[in-house]
Amino acid sequence: MSMHRTASRSRQRGLSFFGLIFVGLFAVAAFAIGGQSIPIFLEYVAAKKAIEKAKIESTVPAIRAAFDRAAAIDDINSLKGSDLEITKRGDKVVVSFKYAREIPLAGPAYLVYRFDAQTN
């Protein structure tokens, strides 16, 4: 009879208690970091759209003001119109920005996102 128990036990499959704890901790960490990262990426996409809309203005102060209006509407808090780099290549106006956002993880550990974009 002890042979029968050993044989049936070797066919069992599943997750051990420690495996379950590990998978659970991993899922919670991924959910927590992802929940904080999604708004940061949405803000970046909104900022890219805002500089595309603002580049059609004719002067530098008008471009900055257009970006600030779009930032107020789209809830862009990481950038202001004064943070934009506005240059001219040939006859085209190029608007660009660079910024970084941090997510505190634990103790001295941070997850840092660095964003940069420019118009064509």
PDB file of C-alpha atoms in Angstrom:
ATOM      1  CA  MET A   1       0.000   0.000   0.000  1.00  0.00           C
ATOM      2  CA  SER A   2       2.879   2.406   0.584  1.00  0.00           C
ATOM      3  CA  MET A   3       3.843   1.866  -3.054  1.00  0.00           C
ATOM      4  CA  HIS A   4       0.427   3.077  -4.135  1.00  0.00           C
ATOM      5  CA  ARG A   5       0.726   6.323  -2.122  1.00  0.00           C
ATOM      6  CA  THR A   6       4.118   7.133  -3.574  1.00  0.00           C
ATOM      7  CA  ALA A   7       2.950   6.537  -7.104  1.00  0.00           C
ATOM      8  CA  SER A   8      -0.142   8.734  -6.733  1.00  0.00           C
ATOM      9  CA  ARG A   9       1.853  11.495  -5.075  1.00  0.00           C
ATOM     10  CA  SER A  10       4.316  11.735  -7.938  1.00  0.00           C
ATOM     11  CA  ARG A  11       1.451  12.415 -10.337  1.00  0.00           C
ATOM     12  CA  GLN A  12       0.100  15.344  -8.309  1.00  0.00           C
ATOM     13  CA  ARG A  13       0.632  18.762  -9.781  1.00  0.00           C
ATOM     14  CA  GLY A  14       0.055  22.206  -8.378  1.00  0.00           C
ATOM     15  CA  LEU A  15       1.561  25.152  -6.603  1.00  0.00           C
ATOM     16  CA  SER A  16       3.184  24.867  -3.207  1.00  0.00           C
ATOM     17  CA  PHE A  17       2.350  27.301  -0.419  1.00  0.00           C
ATOM     18  CA  PHE A  18       5.629  29.189  -0.885  1.00  0.00           C
ATOM     19  CA  GLY A  19       5.057  29.306  -4.618  1.00  0.00           C
ATOM     20  CA  LEU A  20       1.618  30.751  -4.032  1.00  0.00           C
ATOM     21  CA  ILE A  21       3.053  33.420  -1.716  1.00  0.00           C
ATOM     22  CA  PHE A  22       5.746  34.290  -4.280  1.00  0.00           C
ATOM     23  CA  VAL A  23       3.231  34.563  -7.133  1.00  0.00           C
ATOM     24  CA  GLY A  24       0.928  36.662  -4.947  1.00  0.00           C
ATOM     25  CA  LEU A  25       3.697  39.084  -3.973  1.00  0.00           C
ATOM     26  CA  PHE A  26       4.774  39.388  -7.588  1.00  0.00           C
ATOM     27  CA  ALA A  27       1.190  40.124  -8.681  1.00  0.00           C
ATOM     28  CA  VAL A  28       0.708  42.762  -5.972  1.00  0.00           C
ATOM     29  CA  ALA A  29       4.011  44.467  -6.863  1.00  0.00           C
ATOM     30  CA  ALA A  30       3.198  44.470 -10.585  1.00  0.00           C
ATOM     31  CA  PHE A  31      -0.272  45.870  -9.913  1.00  0.00           C
ATOM     32  CA  ALA A  32       1.073  48.606  -7.597  1.00  0.00           C
ATOM     33  CA  ILE A  33       3.830  49.721  -9.981  1.00  0.00           C
ATOM     34  CA  GLY A  34       1.555  49.481 -13.012  1.00  0.00           C
ATOM     35  CA  GLY A  35      -1.140  51.490 -11.269  1.00  0.00           C
ATOM     36  CA  GLN A  36       1.312  54.315 -10.675  1.00  0.00           C
ATOM     37  CA  SER A  37       2.950  54.068 -14.121  1.00  0.00           C
ATOM     38  CA  ILE A  38      -0.153  54.276 -16.307  1.00  0.00           C
ATOM     39  CA  PRO A  39      -0.998  57.909 -15.399  1.00  0.00           C
ATOM     40  CA  ILE A  40       2.613  58.896 -16.063  1.00  0.00           C
ATOM     41  CA  PHE A  41       2.491  57.411 -19.565  1.00  0.00           C
ATOM     42  CA  LEU A  42      -0.905  59.009 -20.244  1.00  0.00           C
ATOM     43  CA  GLU A  43       0.534  62.389 -19.246  1.00  0.00           C
ATOM     44  CA  TYR A  44       3.468  61.856 -21.635  1.00  0.00           C
ATOM     45  CA  VAL A  45       1.122  61.060 -24.519  1.00  0.00           C
ATOM     46  CA  ALA A  46      -0.954  64.155 -23.721  1.00  0.00           C
ATOM     47  CA  ALA A  47       2.220  66.295 -23.660  1.00  0.00           C
ATOM     48  CA  LYS A  48       3.266  64.957 -27.074  1.00  0.00           C
ATOM     49  CA  LYS A  49      -0.147  65.852 -28.496  1.00  0.00           C
ATOM     50  CA  ALA A  50       0.019  69.290 -26.887  1.00  0.00           C
ATOM     51  CA  ILE A  51       3.358  70.178 -28.511  1.00  0.00           C
ATOM     52  CA  GLU A  52       2.041  69.009 -31.886  1.00  0.00           C
ATOM     53  CA  LYS A  53      -0.929  71.374 -31.505  1.00  0.00           C
ATOM     54  CA  ALA A  54       1.213  74.229 -30.176  1.00  0.00           C
ATOM     55  CA  LYS A  55       3.797  74.167 -32.975  1.00  0.00           C
ATOM     56  CA  ILE A  56       1.377  75.725 -35.460  1.00  0.00           C
ATOM     57  CA  GLU A  57       1.592  79.054 -33.617  1.00  0.00           C
ATOM     58  CA  SER A  58       3.857  81.712 -35.113  1.00  0.00           C
ATOM     59  CA  THR A  59       5.826  83.075 -32.136  1.00  0.00           C
ATOM     60  CA  VAL A  60       7.641  81.510 -29.205  1.00  0.00           C
ATOM     61  CA  PRO A  61       5.387  83.116 -26.540  1.00  0.00           C
ATOM     62  CA  ALA A  62       2.308  81.964 -28.491  1.00  0.00           C
ATOM     63  CA  ILE A  63       3.653  78.391 -28.620  1.00  0.00           C
ATOM     64  CA  ARG A  64       4.297  78.407 -24.866  1.00  0.00           C
ATOM     65  CA  ALA A  65       0.824  79.859 -24.174  1.00  0.00           C
ATOM     66  CA  ALA A  66      -0.838  77.265 -26.432  1.00  0.00           C
ATOM     67  CA  PHE A  67       0.988  74.492 -24.604  1.00  0.00           C
ATOM     68  CA  ASP A  68      -0.040  75.913 -21.208  1.00  0.00           C
ATOM     69  CA  ARG A  69      -3.698  75.995 -22.319  1.00  0.00           C
ATOM     70  CA  ALA A  70      -3.506  72.376 -23.486  1.00  0.00           C
ATOM     71  CA  ALA A  71      -1.704  71.404 -20.264  1.00  0.00           C
ATOM     72  CA  ALA A  72      -4.509  72.915 -18.172  1.00  0.00           C
ATOM     73  CA  ILE A  73      -7.118  70.971 -20.124  1.00  0.00           C
ATOM     74  CA  ASP A  74      -5.246  67.640 -20.255  1.00  0.00           C
ATOM     75  CA  ASP A  75      -3.928  67.802 -16.671  1.00  0.00           C
ATOM     76  CA  ILE A  76      -0.223  67.923 -17.563  1.00  0.00           C
ATOM     77  CA  ASN A  77       1.599  68.772 -14.329  1.00  0.00           C
ATOM     78  CA  SER A  78       5.184  67.741 -15.134  1.00  0.00           C
ATOM     79  CA  LEU A  79       5.775  70.372 -17.813  1.00  0.00           C
ATOM     80  CA  LYS A  80       5.064  74.036 -18.342  1.00  0.00           C
ATOM     81  CA  GLY A  81       5.349  76.133 -21.445  1.00  0.00           C
ATOM     82  CA  SER A  82       8.583  77.594 -20.094  1.00  0.00           C
ATOM     83  CA  ASP A  83      10.137  74.079 -20.053  1.00  0.00           C
ATOM     84  CA  LEU A  84       9.757  73.665 -23.822  1.00  0.00           C
ATOM     85  CA  GLU A  85      12.750  73.982 -26.134  1.00  0.00           C
ATOM     86  CA  ILE A  86      11.716  75.788 -29.290  1.00  0.00           C
ATOM     87  CA  THR A  87      14.095  75.907 -32.245  1.00  0.00           C
ATOM     88  CA  LYS A  88      13.852  76.526 -35.948  1.00  0.00           C
ATOM     89  CA  ARG A  89      15.240  74.121 -38.561  1.00  0.00           C
ATOM     90  CA  GLY A  90      15.071  75.682 -41.967  1.00  0.00           C
ATOM     91  CA  ASP A  91      11.559  77.034 -42.176  1.00  0.00           C
ATOM     92  CA  LYS A  92      10.063  74.556 -39.655  1.00  0.00           C
ATOM     93  CA  VAL A  93       9.519  75.188 -35.963  1.00  0.00           C
ATOM     94  CA  VAL A  94      10.645  72.273 -33.761  1.00  0.00           C
ATOM     95  CA  VAL A  95       9.223  72.019 -30.248  1.00  0.00           C
ATOM     96  CA  SER A  96      10.772  69.537 -27.820  1.00  0.00           C
ATOM     97  CA  PHE A  97      10.879  68.653 -24.138  1.00  0.00           C
ATOM     98  CA  LYS A  98      12.733  66.403 -21.702  1.00  0.00           C
ATOM     99  CA  TYR A  99      11.696  65.499 -18.188  1.00  0.00           C
ATOM    100  CA  ALA A 100      11.859  62.702 -15.632  1.00  0.00           C
ATOM    101  CA  ARG A 101       9.305  61.241 -13.235  1.00  0.00           C
ATOM    102  CA  GLU A 102      10.016  59.021 -10.216  1.00  0.00           C
ATOM    103  CA  ILE A 103       7.983  56.379  -8.445  1.00  0.00           C
ATOM    104  CA  PRO A 104       9.195  55.560  -4.920  1.00  0.00           C
ATOM    105  CA  LEU A 105       9.436  51.795  -4.469  1.00  0.00           C
ATOM    106  CA  ALA A 106      10.889  50.953  -1.046  1.00  0.00           C
ATOM    107  CA  GLY A 107      13.400  52.826   1.070  1.00  0.00           C
ATOM    108  CA  PRO A 108      15.985  54.464  -1.183  1.00  0.00           C
ATOM    109  CA  ALA A 109      14.802  52.641  -4.336  1.00  0.00           C
ATOM    110  CA  TYR A 110      13.005  54.575  -7.064  1.00  0.00           C
ATOM    111  CA  LEU A 111      11.709  53.706 -10.510  1.00  0.00           C
ATOM    112  CA  VAL A 112      12.685  56.575 -12.817  1.00  0.00           C
ATOM    113  CA  TYR A 113      11.057  57.292 -16.159  1.00  0.00           C
ATOM    114  CA  ARG A 114      12.854  59.701 -18.487  1.00  0.00           C
ATOM    115  CA  PHE A 115      10.798  61.143 -21.307  1.00  0.00           C
ATOM    116  CA  ASP A 116      11.732  63.234 -24.304  1.00  0.00           C
ATOM    117  CA  ALA A 117       9.811  64.124 -27.428  1.00  0.00           C
ATOM    118  CA  GLN A 118       9.970  66.548 -30.309  1.00  0.00           C
ATOM    119  CA  THR A 119       7.814  67.570 -33.205  1.00  0.00           C
ATOM    120  CA  ASN A 120       8.717  66.824 -36.799  1.00  0.00           C
TER     121      ASN A 120
END
